[in-house]
Coordinates of C-alpha atoms in Angstrom, one line a residue:
Chain A
X1 CA -19.5 -12.0 24.2
X2 CA -20.9 -14.8 22.1
X3 CA -21.7 -15.0 18.4
X4 CA -24.1 -12.5 17.0
X5 CA -27.5 -14.2 16.2
X6 CA -29.5 -12.6 13.4
X7 CA -32.7 -13.5 11.7
X8 CA -32.8 -12.9 7.9
X9 CA -35.6 -11.9 5.5
X10 CA -35.4 -11.8 1.8
X11 CA -36.5 -8.4 0.5
X12 CA -35.2 -7.7 -3.1
X13 CA -32.2 -8.2 -5.3
X14 CA -29.4 -5.7 -5.6
X15 CA -25.7 -5.7 -6.4
X16 CA -23.2 -5.5 -3.5
X17 CA -21.2 -2.8 -5.3
X18 CA -24.2 -0.5 -5.0
X19 CA -24.0 -1.1 -1.3
X20 CA -20.4 0.1 -1.4
X21 CA -21.5 3.2 -3.4
X22 CA -24.3 4.0 -0.9
X23 CA -21.9 3.5 2.0
X24 CA -19.3 5.7 0.4
X25 CA -21.9 8.4 -0.2
X26 CA -22.9 8.3 3.4
X27 CA -19.3 8.6 4.5
X28 CA -19.0 11.6 2.3
X29 CA -21.7 13.3 4.3
X30 CA -20.5 12.3 7.7
X31 CA -16.7 12.1 7.6
X32 CA -14.8 15.0 6.1
X33 CA -11.6 13.0 6.0
X34 CA -12.9 10.4 3.7
X35 CA -11.5 10.8 0.1
X36 CA -12.1 8.5 -2.8
X37 CA -9.9 7.4 -5.7
X38 CA -10.8 5.6 -8.9
X39 CA -8.9 4.2 -11.8
X40 CA -11.4 4.9 -14.6
X41 CA -14.3 2.7 -13.3
X42 CA -16.6 5.2 -11.5
X43 CA -19.8 3.8 -12.9
X44 CA -18.8 0.2 -12.2
X45 CA -17.9 1.0 -8.6
X46 CA -21.0 3.1 -8.1
X47 CA -19.0 6.1 -6.9
X48 CA -21.1 8.7 -8.7
X49 CA -23.0 10.0 -5.7
X50 CA -19.9 10.6 -3.6
X51 CA -18.2 12.4 -6.5
X52 CA -21.3 14.6 -7.2
X53 CA -21.5 15.6 -3.6
X54 CA -17.7 15.9 -2.9
X55 CA -15.9 16.7 -6.1
X56 CA -12.9 18.2 -4.3
X57 CA -12.5 14.9 -2.3
X58 CA -12.4 12.7 -5.4
X59 CA -9.3 11.8 -7.4
X60 CA -9.7 10.4 -10.9
X61 CA -6.4 8.6 -11.4
X62 CA -6.9 7.2 -14.9
X63 CA -5.9 3.7 -15.9
X64 CA -3.0 3.5 -13.5
X65 CA -3.7 1.4 -10.5
X66 CA -0.1 1.3 -9.2
X67 CA -0.1 5.1 -9.0
X68 CA -3.5 5.0 -7.4
X69 CA -2.2 2.8 -4.5
X70 CA 0.8 5.1 -4.0
X71 CA -1.3 8.2 -4.0
X72 CA -3.7 6.7 -1.6
X73 CA -0.8 5.9 0.8
X74 CA 0.4 9.5 0.4
X75 CA -3.0 11.0 1.1
X76 CA -3.1 9.3 4.5
X77 CA -0.1 11.5 5.4
X78 CA -2.1 14.6 6.3
X79 CA -5.0 12.7 7.9
X80 CA -7.1 11.6 4.9
X81 CA -8.9 8.2 4.8
X82 CA -8.6 7.1 1.2
X83 CA -11.0 4.6 -0.4
X84 CA -9.7 3.2 -3.7
X85 CA -12.0 1.8 -6.2
X86 CA -11.4 -0.6 -9.1
X87 CA -12.1 -4.3 -10.0
X88 CA -10.8 -6.9 -7.5
X89 CA -8.2 -8.1 -10.1
X90 CA -6.7 -4.7 -10.5
X91 CA -7.0 -3.9 -6.8
X92 CA -4.8 -6.8 -5.7
X93 CA -2.7 -8.9 -8.1
X94 CA -1.9 -6.0 -10.4
X95 CA -0.6 -3.8 -7.6
X96 CA 0.5 -6.3 -5.0
X97 CA 4.0 -4.8 -4.4
X98 CA 2.6 -1.3 -4.2
X99 CA 0.1 -2.5 -1.6
X100 CA 2.7 -4.5 0.2
X101 CA 5.3 -1.8 0.6
X102 CA 3.5 1.6 0.4
X103 CA 0.3 0.5 2.3
X104 CA 0.7 -2.7 4.4
X105 CA 4.3 -2.5 5.5
X106 CA 4.0 1.3 5.9
X107 CA 0.8 0.8 8.0
X108 CA -1.3 3.3 6.0
X109 CA -4.9 3.8 6.6
X110 CA -6.1 2.9 3.1
X111 CA -9.3 1.1 2.3
X112 CA -8.9 -1.0 -0.9
X113 CA -12.4 -1.4 -2.2
X114 CA -12.7 -4.1 -4.9
X115 CA -15.6 -4.8 -7.1
X116 CA -16.3 -7.6 -9.6
X117 CA -14.6 -10.2 -7.5
X118 CA -14.8 -13.8 -8.4
X119 CA -16.7 -15.7 -11.2
X120 CA -19.9 -13.6 -11.0
X121 CA -18.3 -10.9 -13.0
X122 CA -19.5 -13.1 -15.8
X123 CA -19.0 -12.6 -19.5
X124 CA -15.7 -10.7 -19.3
X125 CA -14.0 -14.0 -18.5
X126 CA -10.9 -15.2 -16.6
X127 CA -8.7 -12.1 -17.3
X128 CA -11.1 -10.1 -15.0
X129 CA -12.4 -12.9 -12.7
X130 CA -9.9 -13.0 -9.8
X131 CA -10.2 -16.1 -7.6
X132 CA -7.0 -15.5 -5.7
X133 CA -7.5 -12.1 -4.1
X134 CA -8.5 -13.2 -0.7
X135 CA -5.4 -15.3 -0.4
X136 CA -3.1 -12.5 -1.7
X137 CA -4.6 -10.0 0.7
X138 CA -4.8 -12.1 3.8
X139 CA -1.2 -13.0 3.6
X140 CA -0.2 -9.3 4.0
X141 CA 0.6 -8.7 7.7
X142 CA -1.8 -6.3 9.3
X143 CA -4.3 -6.4 6.4
X144 CA -8.0 -6.8 7.3
X145 CA -10.0 -8.8 4.7
X146 CA -13.7 -8.4 4.4
X147 CA -16.2 -10.0 1.9
X148 CA -19.8 -9.0 2.7
X149 CA -22.7 -11.0 1.6
X150 CA -25.4 -8.6 0.3
X151 CA -26.2 -4.9 -0.4
X152 CA -27.0 -4.0 3.2
X153 CA -24.0 -5.7 4.7
X154 CA -21.7 -4.2 2.1
X155 CA -23.0 -0.7 2.9
X156 CA -22.6 -1.2 6.6
X157 CA -19.1 -2.6 6.1
X158 CA -18.1 0.4 4.0
X159 CA -19.2 2.7 6.7
X160 CA -17.6 0.7 9.5
X161 CA -14.1 0.5 8.0
X162 CA -13.7 4.2 7.9
X163 CA -13.6 4.1 11.8
X164 CA -11.0 1.4 11.8
X165 CA -7.4 2.7 11.7
X166 CA -5.4 0.6 9.3
X167 CA -5.4 -1.0 5.9
X168 CA -8.5 -2.9 4.8
X169 CA -9.4 -5.0 1.7
X170 CA -13.1 -4.8 1.1
X171 CA -14.3 -7.3 -1.6
X172 CA -17.7 -7.2 -3.3
X173 CA -19.3 -8.1 -6.6
X174 CA -21.2 -7.2 -9.7
X175 CA -24.4 -9.2 -10.0
X176 CA -27.8 -8.5 -8.4
X177 CA -28.1 -10.9 -5.4
X178 CA -30.8 -11.3 -2.7
X179 CA -30.8 -8.7 0.1
X180 CA -31.5 -10.6 3.3
X181 CA -29.6 -8.8 6.1
X182 CA -31.2 -5.8 7.8
X183 CA -30.8 -2.2 6.5
X184 CA -30.1 -0.8 9.9
X185 CA -27.3 -3.3 10.9
X186 CA -24.2 -2.3 12.7
X187 CA -21.1 -4.0 11.1
X188 CA -18.5 -5.3 13.5
X189 CA -15.2 -6.2 11.9
X190 CA -14.2 -9.7 12.8
X191 CA -17.5 -10.8 14.3
X192 CA -19.2 -13.7 12.7
X193 CA -23.0 -13.8 12.3
X194 CA -25.1 -16.9 12.9
X195 CA -28.2 -17.0 10.7
X196 CA -29.5 -20.5 11.5
X197 CA -29.1 -22.7 14.6
X198 CA -28.3 -26.3 13.7
X199 CA -26.9 -29.5 15.2
X200 CA -25.7 -31.7 12.4
X201 CA -23.3 -29.6 10.4
X202 CA -21.8 -26.2 10.4
X203 CA -21.8 -24.2 7.1
X204 CA -19.4 -21.3 7.1
X205 CA -19.9 -19.0 4.1
X206 CA -18.7 -15.6 2.9
X207 CA -19.8 -13.2 0.2
X208 CA -22.3 -14.4 -2.4
X209 CA -22.2 -17.9 -1.0
X210 CA -24.0 -16.9 2.2
X211 CA -27.4 -16.8 0.5
X212 CA -26.6 -20.1 -1.2
X213 CA -25.8 -21.6 2.2
X214 CA -29.1 -20.4 3.6
X215 CA -30.9 -21.9 0.6
X216 CA -29.0 -25.1 1.1
X217 CA -29.9 -25.2 4.8
X218 CA -33.6 -25.0 3.9
X219 CA -33.3 -27.9 1.5
X220 CA -31.3 -29.9 4.0
X221 CA -33.9 -29.2 6.7
X222 CA -36.5 -30.9 4.5
X223 CA -34.1 -33.9 4.2
X224 CA -33.9 -34.0 8.0
X225 CA -30.4 -32.4 8.3
X226 CA -30.0 -29.6 10.7
X227 CA -27.4 -27.1 9.5
X228 CA -26.0 -24.1 11.4
X229 CA -25.2 -21.3 8.9
X230 CA -22.5 -18.9 9.9
X231 CA -21.6 -15.8 7.9
X232 CA -17.9 -15.0 8.1
X233 CA -17.8 -11.6 6.5
X234 CA -14.3 -10.9 7.9
X235 CA -11.8 -13.5 6.7
X236 CA -9.0 -11.7 8.6
X237 CA -9.1 -11.4 11.5
X238 CA -11.1 -14.6 11.6
X239 CA -13.7 -15.2 14.4
X240 CA -12.1 -18.4 15.6
X241 CA -14.4 -18.7 18.6
X242 CA -17.6 -18.7 16.5
X243 CA -16.2 -21.5 14.3
X244 CA -14.9 -23.6 17.3
X245 CA -18.0 -23.2 19.3
X246 CA -20.1 -24.4 16.4
X247 CA -18.1 -27.4 15.4
X248 CA -17.9 -28.5 19.1
X249 CA -21.6 -29.1 18.6
X250 CA -21.9 -30.3 15.0
X251 CA -18.5 -32.0 14.7
X252 CA -18.2 -31.3 10.9
X253 CA -18.0 -28.3 8.7
X254 CA -18.4 -27.0 5.1
X255 CA -16.8 -23.8 4.0
X256 CA -18.2 -21.9 1.0
X257 CA -16.7 -19.1 -1.0
X258 CA -16.4 -17.6 -4.5
X259 CA -12.6 -18.1 -4.5
X260 CA -9.9 -20.7 -5.1
X261 CA -9.8 -23.4 -2.3
X262 CA -6.1 -22.5 -2.1
X263 CA -5.7 -19.4 0.0
X264 CA -9.3 -18.7 0.7
X265 CA -11.7 -18.8 3.7
X266 CA -11.6 -22.6 3.8
X267 CA -7.9 -22.7 4.4
X268 CA -8.2 -20.1 7.2
X269 CA -10.9 -22.2 8.8
X270 CA -8.8 -25.4 8.3
X271 CA -5.9 -23.8 10.1
X272 CA -8.0 -22.9 13.1
X273 CA -9.5 -26.4 13.3
X274 CA -6.2 -28.2 12.8
X275 CA -4.7 -26.2 15.7
X276 CA -7.6 -26.5 18.1
X277 CA -10.1 -29.2 17.2
X278 CA -9.4 -31.3 14.1
X279 CA -12.7 -31.7 12.3
X280 CA -13.9 -33.1 9.0
X281 CA -14.2 -30.3 6.5
X282 CA -15.4 -30.0 2.9
X283 CA -14.6 -27.1 0.7
X284 CA -17.0 -25.4 -1.7
X285 CA -14.6 -23.3 -3.7
X286 CA -13.0 -23.3 -7.1
X287 CA -10.4 -26.1 -7.5
X288 CA -7.2 -24.4 -8.6
X289 CA -8.6 -23.1 -11.8
X290 CA -9.2 -20.0 -13.8
X291 CA -12.8 -19.0 -14.7
X292 CA -14.2 -18.4 -18.2
X293 CA -17.0 -16.4 -19.9
X294 CA -20.6 -17.2 -19.1
X295 CA -23.5 -15.9 -17.1
X296 CA -22.9 -15.7 -13.4
X297 CA -25.5 -18.4 -12.7
X298 CA -23.9 -20.7 -15.4
X299 CA -20.5 -20.2 -14.0
X300 CA -21.5 -20.7 -10.4
X301 CA -23.2 -23.9 -11.4
X302 CA -20.3 -25.2 -13.6
X303 CA -17.7 -24.4 -10.9
X304 CA -19.8 -25.8 -8.1
X305 CA -20.5 -22.7 -6.1
X306 CA -24.2 -22.8 -5.3
X307 CA -26.8 -24.3 -3.0
X308 CA -26.7 -27.7 -4.7
X309 CA -22.9 -27.9 -4.4
X310 CA -23.2 -27.0 -0.7
X311 CA -25.8 -29.6 -0.1
X312 CA -23.6 -32.2 -1.7
X313 CA -20.6 -31.1 0.4
X314 CA -22.7 -31.4 3.5
X315 CA -23.8 -35.0 2.6
X316 CA -20.2 -35.9 2.0
X317 CA -18.9 -34.4 5.2
X318 CA -21.6 -36.0 7.3
X319 CA -20.3 -39.4 6.2
X320 CA -16.9 -38.5 7.6
X321 CA -18.0 -37.7 11.1
Chain B
X1 CA 22.8 33.6 4.6
X2 CA 23.6 30.0 4.9
X3 CA 27.0 29.2 6.4
X4 CA 28.6 27.2 3.7
X5 CA 31.5 26.2 5.9
X6 CA 29.2 24.6 8.5
X7 CA 27.2 22.8 5.8
X8 CA 30.5 21.5 4.2
X9 CA 31.7 20.3 7.6
X10 CA 28.4 18.5 8.2
X11 CA 28.6 16.9 4.8
X12 CA 32.1 15.6 5.5
X13 CA 30.8 14.1 8.8
X14 CA 27.9 12.6 6.9
X15 CA 30.3 10.9 4.5
X16 CA 32.2 9.5 7.5
X17 CA 28.9 8.2 8.9
X18 CA 27.9 6.6 5.6
X19 CA 31.1 4.6 5.1
X20 CA 31.4 3.7 8.8
X21 CA 27.8 2.4 8.9
X22 CA 28.2 0.3 5.8
X23 CA 31.6 -1.0 6.8
X24 CA 30.4 -2.1 10.2
X25 CA 27.8 -4.5 8.9
X26 CA 29.6 -5.2 5.7
X27 CA 26.5 -4.4 3.7
X28 CA 24.5 -1.4 2.4
X29 CA 24.8 1.2 -0.4
X30 CA 27.6 3.7 -0.1
X31 CA 27.8 4.9 -3.7
X32 CA 24.4 6.6 -4.1
X33 CA 24.5 7.7 -0.5
X34 CA 27.8 9.6 -0.9
X35 CA 26.6 11.1 -4.2
X36 CA 23.6 12.7 -2.4
X37 CA 25.2 13.8 0.8
X38 CA 25.3 17.5 -0.2
X39 CA 21.7 17.4 -1.4
X40 CA 20.4 15.9 1.9
X41 CA 22.4 18.3 4.0
X42 CA 21.1 21.3 2.0
X43 CA 17.6 20.0 2.1
X44 CA 17.4 19.3 5.8
X45 CA 19.6 22.2 7.0
X46 CA 18.5 25.0 4.7
X47 CA 15.7 24.3 2.2
X48 CA 12.9 22.5 4.1
X49 CA 10.7 24.3 6.6
X50 CA 10.5 21.8 9.4
X51 CA 8.7 21.7 12.7
X52 CA 10.4 20.6 15.9
X53 CA 9.9 16.9 16.6
X54 CA 8.1 14.5 14.3
X55 CA 4.5 13.7 13.6
X56 CA 3.3 11.5 10.7
X57 CA 0.8 13.9 9.2
X58 CA 3.4 16.7 8.9
X59 CA 0.8 19.4 8.6
X60 CA 2.4 22.9 8.6
X61 CA 5.8 21.8 7.4
X62 CA 7.6 20.7 4.2
X63 CA 7.8 16.9 3.7
X64 CA 10.4 14.7 2.1
X65 CA 10.0 11.3 0.5
X66 CA 13.0 9.1 -0.5
X67 CA 11.9 6.8 -3.3
X68 CA 15.3 5.1 -3.9
X69 CA 15.3 3.7 -0.3
X70 CA 18.6 1.9 -0.7
X71 CA 20.5 5.1 0.0
X72 CA 19.3 4.9 3.6
X73 CA 22.8 5.5 5.0
X74 CA 22.8 9.2 3.9
X75 CA 19.1 9.6 5.0
X76 CA 19.7 8.1 8.4
X77 CA 22.9 10.2 9.0
X78 CA 21.2 13.4 8.0
X79 CA 18.0 12.7 9.9
X80 CA 20.1 11.9 13.1
X81 CA 22.3 15.0 12.7
X82 CA 19.1 17.1 12.1
X83 CA 17.8 16.0 15.5
X84 CA 15.2 13.3 14.6
X85 CA 16.9 10.6 16.7
X86 CA 20.1 10.2 18.6
X87 CA 23.3 10.1 16.5
X88 CA 24.5 7.1 18.5
X89 CA 21.6 5.1 17.0
X90 CA 23.5 5.1 13.7
X91 CA 25.5 2.3 15.4
X92 CA 22.5 0.0 14.9
X93 CA 22.2 0.3 11.1
X94 CA 21.1 -3.0 9.7
X95 CA 21.4 -4.9 13.0
X96 CA 18.7 -7.1 14.5
X97 CA 16.1 -5.2 16.5
X98 CA 17.1 -1.9 15.0
X99 CA 14.9 1.0 13.9
X100 CA 17.5 1.6 11.1
X101 CA 16.4 -1.2 8.7
X102 CA 18.3 -1.9 5.5
X103 CA 15.8 0.2 3.7
X104 CA 13.8 2.9 5.4
X105 CA 10.5 2.0 7.0
X106 CA 7.8 3.4 9.2
X107 CA 7.3 0.0 10.6
X108 CA 9.8 0.3 13.4
X109 CA 8.7 3.9 14.2
X110 CA 11.9 5.8 13.3
X111 CA 11.2 9.5 13.5
X112 CA 11.6 11.3 10.2
X113 CA 10.4 8.4 8.0
X114 CA 6.9 8.6 6.5
X115 CA 6.8 5.7 4.1
X116 CA 8.7 2.5 3.5
X117 CA 10.8 2.5 0.3
X118 CA 13.2 0.0 -1.2
X119 CA 11.1 -1.7 -3.9
X120 CA 11.8 1.0 -6.5
X121 CA 9.4 3.3 -8.4
X122 CA 6.8 3.9 -5.7
X123 CA 7.9 7.1 -4.0
X124 CA 6.6 9.7 -6.5
X125 CA 3.0 8.4 -6.2
X126 CA 3.2 8.6 -2.5
X127 CA 4.7 12.2 -2.7
X128 CA 1.8 13.1 -5.0
X129 CA -0.8 11.9 -2.5
X130 CA 0.9 13.8 0.3
X131 CA 1.0 16.9 -1.9
X132 CA -2.7 16.6 -2.7
X133 CA -3.5 16.1 1.0
X134 CA -1.6 19.4 1.6
X135 CA -3.8 21.1 -0.9
X136 CA -7.0 19.6 0.8
X137 CA -5.7 20.8 4.1
X138 CA -5.0 24.3 2.8
X139 CA -1.4 23.8 3.9
X140 CA 0.9 25.7 1.6
X141 CA 4.0 23.8 2.4
X142 CA 6.0 21.8 -0.1
X143 CA 6.6 18.2 -0.8
X144 CA 10.1 17.1 -1.9
X145 CA 11.0 13.7 -3.3
X146 CA 14.2 12.1 -4.4
X147 CA 14.5 9.3 -7.1
X148 CA 17.4 7.5 -8.7
X149 CA 17.8 7.9 -12.4
X150 CA 17.9 4.2 -12.9
X151 CA 14.8 4.0 -10.9
X152 CA 12.9 5.8 -13.6
X153 CA 13.0 2.5 -15.6
X154 CA 10.1 1.4 -13.3
X155 CA 6.8 2.1 -15.1
X156 CA 4.9 3.4 -12.1
X157 CA 7.0 6.6 -12.2
X158 CA 5.6 7.4 -15.6
X159 CA 2.0 6.9 -14.3
X160 CA 2.9 9.4 -11.6
X161 CA 4.7 11.8 -13.9
X162 CA 1.7 11.9 -16.2
X163 CA -0.7 12.4 -13.3
X164 CA 1.3 15.1 -11.6
X165 CA 1.1 17.6 -14.5
X166 CA -2.4 16.6 -15.5
X167 CA -3.7 17.3 -12.0
X168 CA -1.5 20.4 -11.6
X169 CA 0.3 19.2 -8.5
X170 CA 2.5 22.3 -8.3
X171 CA 3.5 21.9 -4.6
X172 CA 5.9 19.1 -5.5
X173 CA 9.6 19.2 -6.3
X174 CA 10.9 15.8 -7.5
X175 CA 14.6 15.6 -7.7
X176 CA 16.3 13.0 -9.9
X177 CA 19.7 11.8 -8.7
X178 CA 21.4 11.8 -12.1
X179 CA 24.5 9.8 -11.4
X180 CA 24.1 7.8 -14.6
X181 CA 24.9 4.5 -12.8
X182 CA 22.9 1.5 -11.7
X183 CA 23.7 -1.9 -10.4
X184 CA 24.7 -3.6 -13.6
X185 CA 26.6 -0.7 -15.1
X186 CA 26.0 2.8 -16.5
X187 CA 22.3 3.7 -17.2
X188 CA 23.4 4.0 -20.9
X189 CA 24.6 0.5 -20.9
X190 CA 21.7 -1.1 -19.0
X191 CA 18.8 0.8 -20.5
X192 CA 19.4 4.1 -22.1
X193 CA 16.7 6.6 -21.1
X194 CA 17.6 9.4 -23.5
X195 CA 16.9 13.0 -22.4
X196 CA 15.2 13.0 -19.1
X197 CA 14.7 16.8 -19.5
X198 CA 12.8 16.2 -22.8
X199 CA 10.8 13.4 -21.2
X200 CA 9.7 15.4 -18.2
X201 CA 9.0 18.4 -20.3
X202 CA 6.9 16.3 -22.7
X203 CA 4.9 15.2 -19.7
X204 CA 4.2 18.8 -18.7
X205 CA 6.7 19.4 -15.9
X206 CA 8.9 22.4 -15.3
X207 CA 12.5 21.1 -15.5
X208 CA 15.6 22.6 -14.0
X209 CA 19.2 21.2 -14.0
X210 CA 21.7 21.5 -11.2
X211 CA 24.9 20.7 -13.1
X212 CA 27.1 20.8 -10.0
X213 CA 25.0 18.4 -7.9
X214 CA 27.8 17.9 -5.3
X215 CA 28.3 21.6 -4.7
X216 CA 26.4 22.9 -1.8
X217 CA 26.2 26.5 -3.1
X218 CA 25.0 25.3 -6.5
X219 CA 22.4 23.1 -4.9
X220 CA 21.1 25.9 -2.7
X221 CA 20.9 28.2 -5.6
X222 CA 19.2 25.6 -7.9
X223 CA 16.7 24.5 -5.3
X224 CA 15.8 28.1 -4.5
X225 CA 15.0 28.5 -8.2
X226 CA 13.0 25.3 -8.0
X227 CA 11.0 26.6 -5.0
X228 CA 10.3 29.9 -6.9
X229 CA 8.8 27.8 -9.7
X230 CA 6.2 26.0 -7.4
X231 CA 2.7 27.2 -7.2
X232 CA 2.5 28.0 -10.9
X233 CA 0.3 25.1 -12.1
X234 CA 3.1 22.6 -12.9
X235 CA 5.1 20.1 -10.9
X236 CA 8.8 20.8 -10.8
X237 CA 11.6 18.4 -11.6
X238 CA 15.2 18.9 -10.6
X239 CA 17.8 17.0 -12.5
X240 CA 20.6 16.8 -10.0
X241 CA 23.9 15.9 -11.7
X242 CA 25.9 14.0 -9.1
X243 CA 28.9 11.8 -8.9
X244 CA 28.2 8.4 -7.4
X245 CA 30.6 7.8 -4.5
X246 CA 31.5 11.5 -4.2
X247 CA 34.1 12.4 -1.7
X248 CA 35.8 9.0 -1.5
X249 CA 38.1 8.9 -4.6
X250 CA 38.2 5.2 -5.2
X251 CA 34.4 5.0 -5.1
X252 CA 33.8 7.8 -7.5
X253 CA 32.5 7.6 -11.1
X254 CA 31.6 3.9 -11.0
X255 CA 28.7 1.6 -10.3
X256 CA 31.0 -0.8 -8.5
X257 CA 30.2 0.7 -5.1
X258 CA 26.4 0.8 -5.5
X259 CA 25.9 -1.9 -2.9
X260 CA 29.3 -2.9 -1.6
X261 CA 30.9 -2.2 1.7
X262 CA 34.5 -1.1 2.1
X263 CA 37.0 -3.4 3.8
X264 CA 39.1 -2.2 6.8
X265 CA 41.8 -0.7 4.6
X266 CA 39.3 1.0 2.3
X267 CA 37.5 2.4 5.3
X268 CA 40.7 3.8 6.6
X269 CA 41.5 5.4 3.3
X270 CA 38.0 6.8 2.9
X271 CA 38.0 8.3 6.4
X272 CA 41.4 9.9 5.8
X273 CA 39.9 11.7 2.9
X274 CA 37.1 13.0 5.1
X275 CA 38.6 14.1 8.4
X276 CA 36.2 14.2 11.4
X277 CA 34.4 17.5 11.8
X278 CA 31.5 17.3 14.2
X279 CA 32.5 14.1 16.0
X280 CA 31.9 10.5 15.0
X281 CA 28.8 8.7 16.5

């Protein structure tokens, strides 16, 4: 089966974390084994609806993320499907060894759901803006890593991971961003989605950068450059074939993500290309740096994570073909 | 009535298993393992309600979680001698391609193990989750866990201890192996923890001491009391006073044998103090 081709239509703006909340609420109604845990961030994670409808299946852990990961691992013993909720920083770096031993190595069916990932958390600054979480989580054997791009995709991904037996890291964000994928989509773990067909350059993007890639492709089109935009929502397992098929045609690639260039999607793509079809690649990602306070838009501009940055990267990579 | 002679014989055999396993690969943790031999035998032979065979979810039976995973030799020996896997497999302890990893894991599919442990301080949280799953499943069986005393220096324990009483997880009996030793010396030398009873009580647990933690009858009596205290709105903590290295005289009362294997002579001496009862593996 080839890559999934989808058209996209902008509808409105909404935060991806609300997509998680909506997906979790739906799971509460359809899957009696789904339970939810939160470390004192119910409102931020949009878990209210699930809790209201299923109070007995919700566990308020308090500000104790290590304990939350262990309890989640324990709840799987007895057939529960735990979804943990806290910020991405506290879902990964703070509890890495708990996830490594009690969840990943133990092969537990825990869904680690992480909001406020990346710079777009905004004003709280670098203590809360993790840009290393994809790298941390993809290095864990057996861990699935997903970074959906809008409200609808996040909702669909939340629902889909309940049916997958194994540990999953689901990463989403805080700001309102365009909704452009369909509300009725079926989410397939590990299957890339092609939003535009192109011949000059492949743009592979994840999370909030997918919309920026689509905006970039429009601008590039006007400049006579034909870009193929591929949404990699699942960083691990990576859809190698989708990437290789596209670069066989375009012969150059730009990767775009709200994450450090070390350890992110770009590096995963580079590994596949190095092994199978060495291809010029440019990275739209943060450059081994911490973030800082500011509005999401200011930060994405300052750290080079928007449509303009993608267009510049495309122009650069085209010269290297 | 439990047959104390049979349990004592099994414990002696478990001690032999522990020192033989560790000697063979010249690595592993005999001290804490020996100190908990009576406890493991009592738990698996008398105290826990167990189903035949093994399934991960363990619905309809009591569960046990070992948090201080380095005492895997005693765990493996008692699991094997309780029927979870062939006793001969103890021969593979810490060898390449073995299900009996240095620290216990689910990763190789060894029956009886429900969580990986080794990196300390994580087991109580896992036991809490399993206990809460039992409540959701209307399963009135108990969850047992074992922790080293030195292990309580890990902060995650105190998150779990606070949570357990706050959420009234009263189907959990957490036992602390109070041998007062850790790798670098006595717990009082390394990081004095004061009164664990006072700490657990302050955190809202019911606490019970078993002063003779290497006496099977005392363990059975104390754990029976602990069981009778479950289901009353509070988690139960058992402070099990043990002697590290118990049953092998030169390993007793010292941290020196925490993670050290006996040499040939020492093995011979240790085995002579624990004559074969049920047959070596």
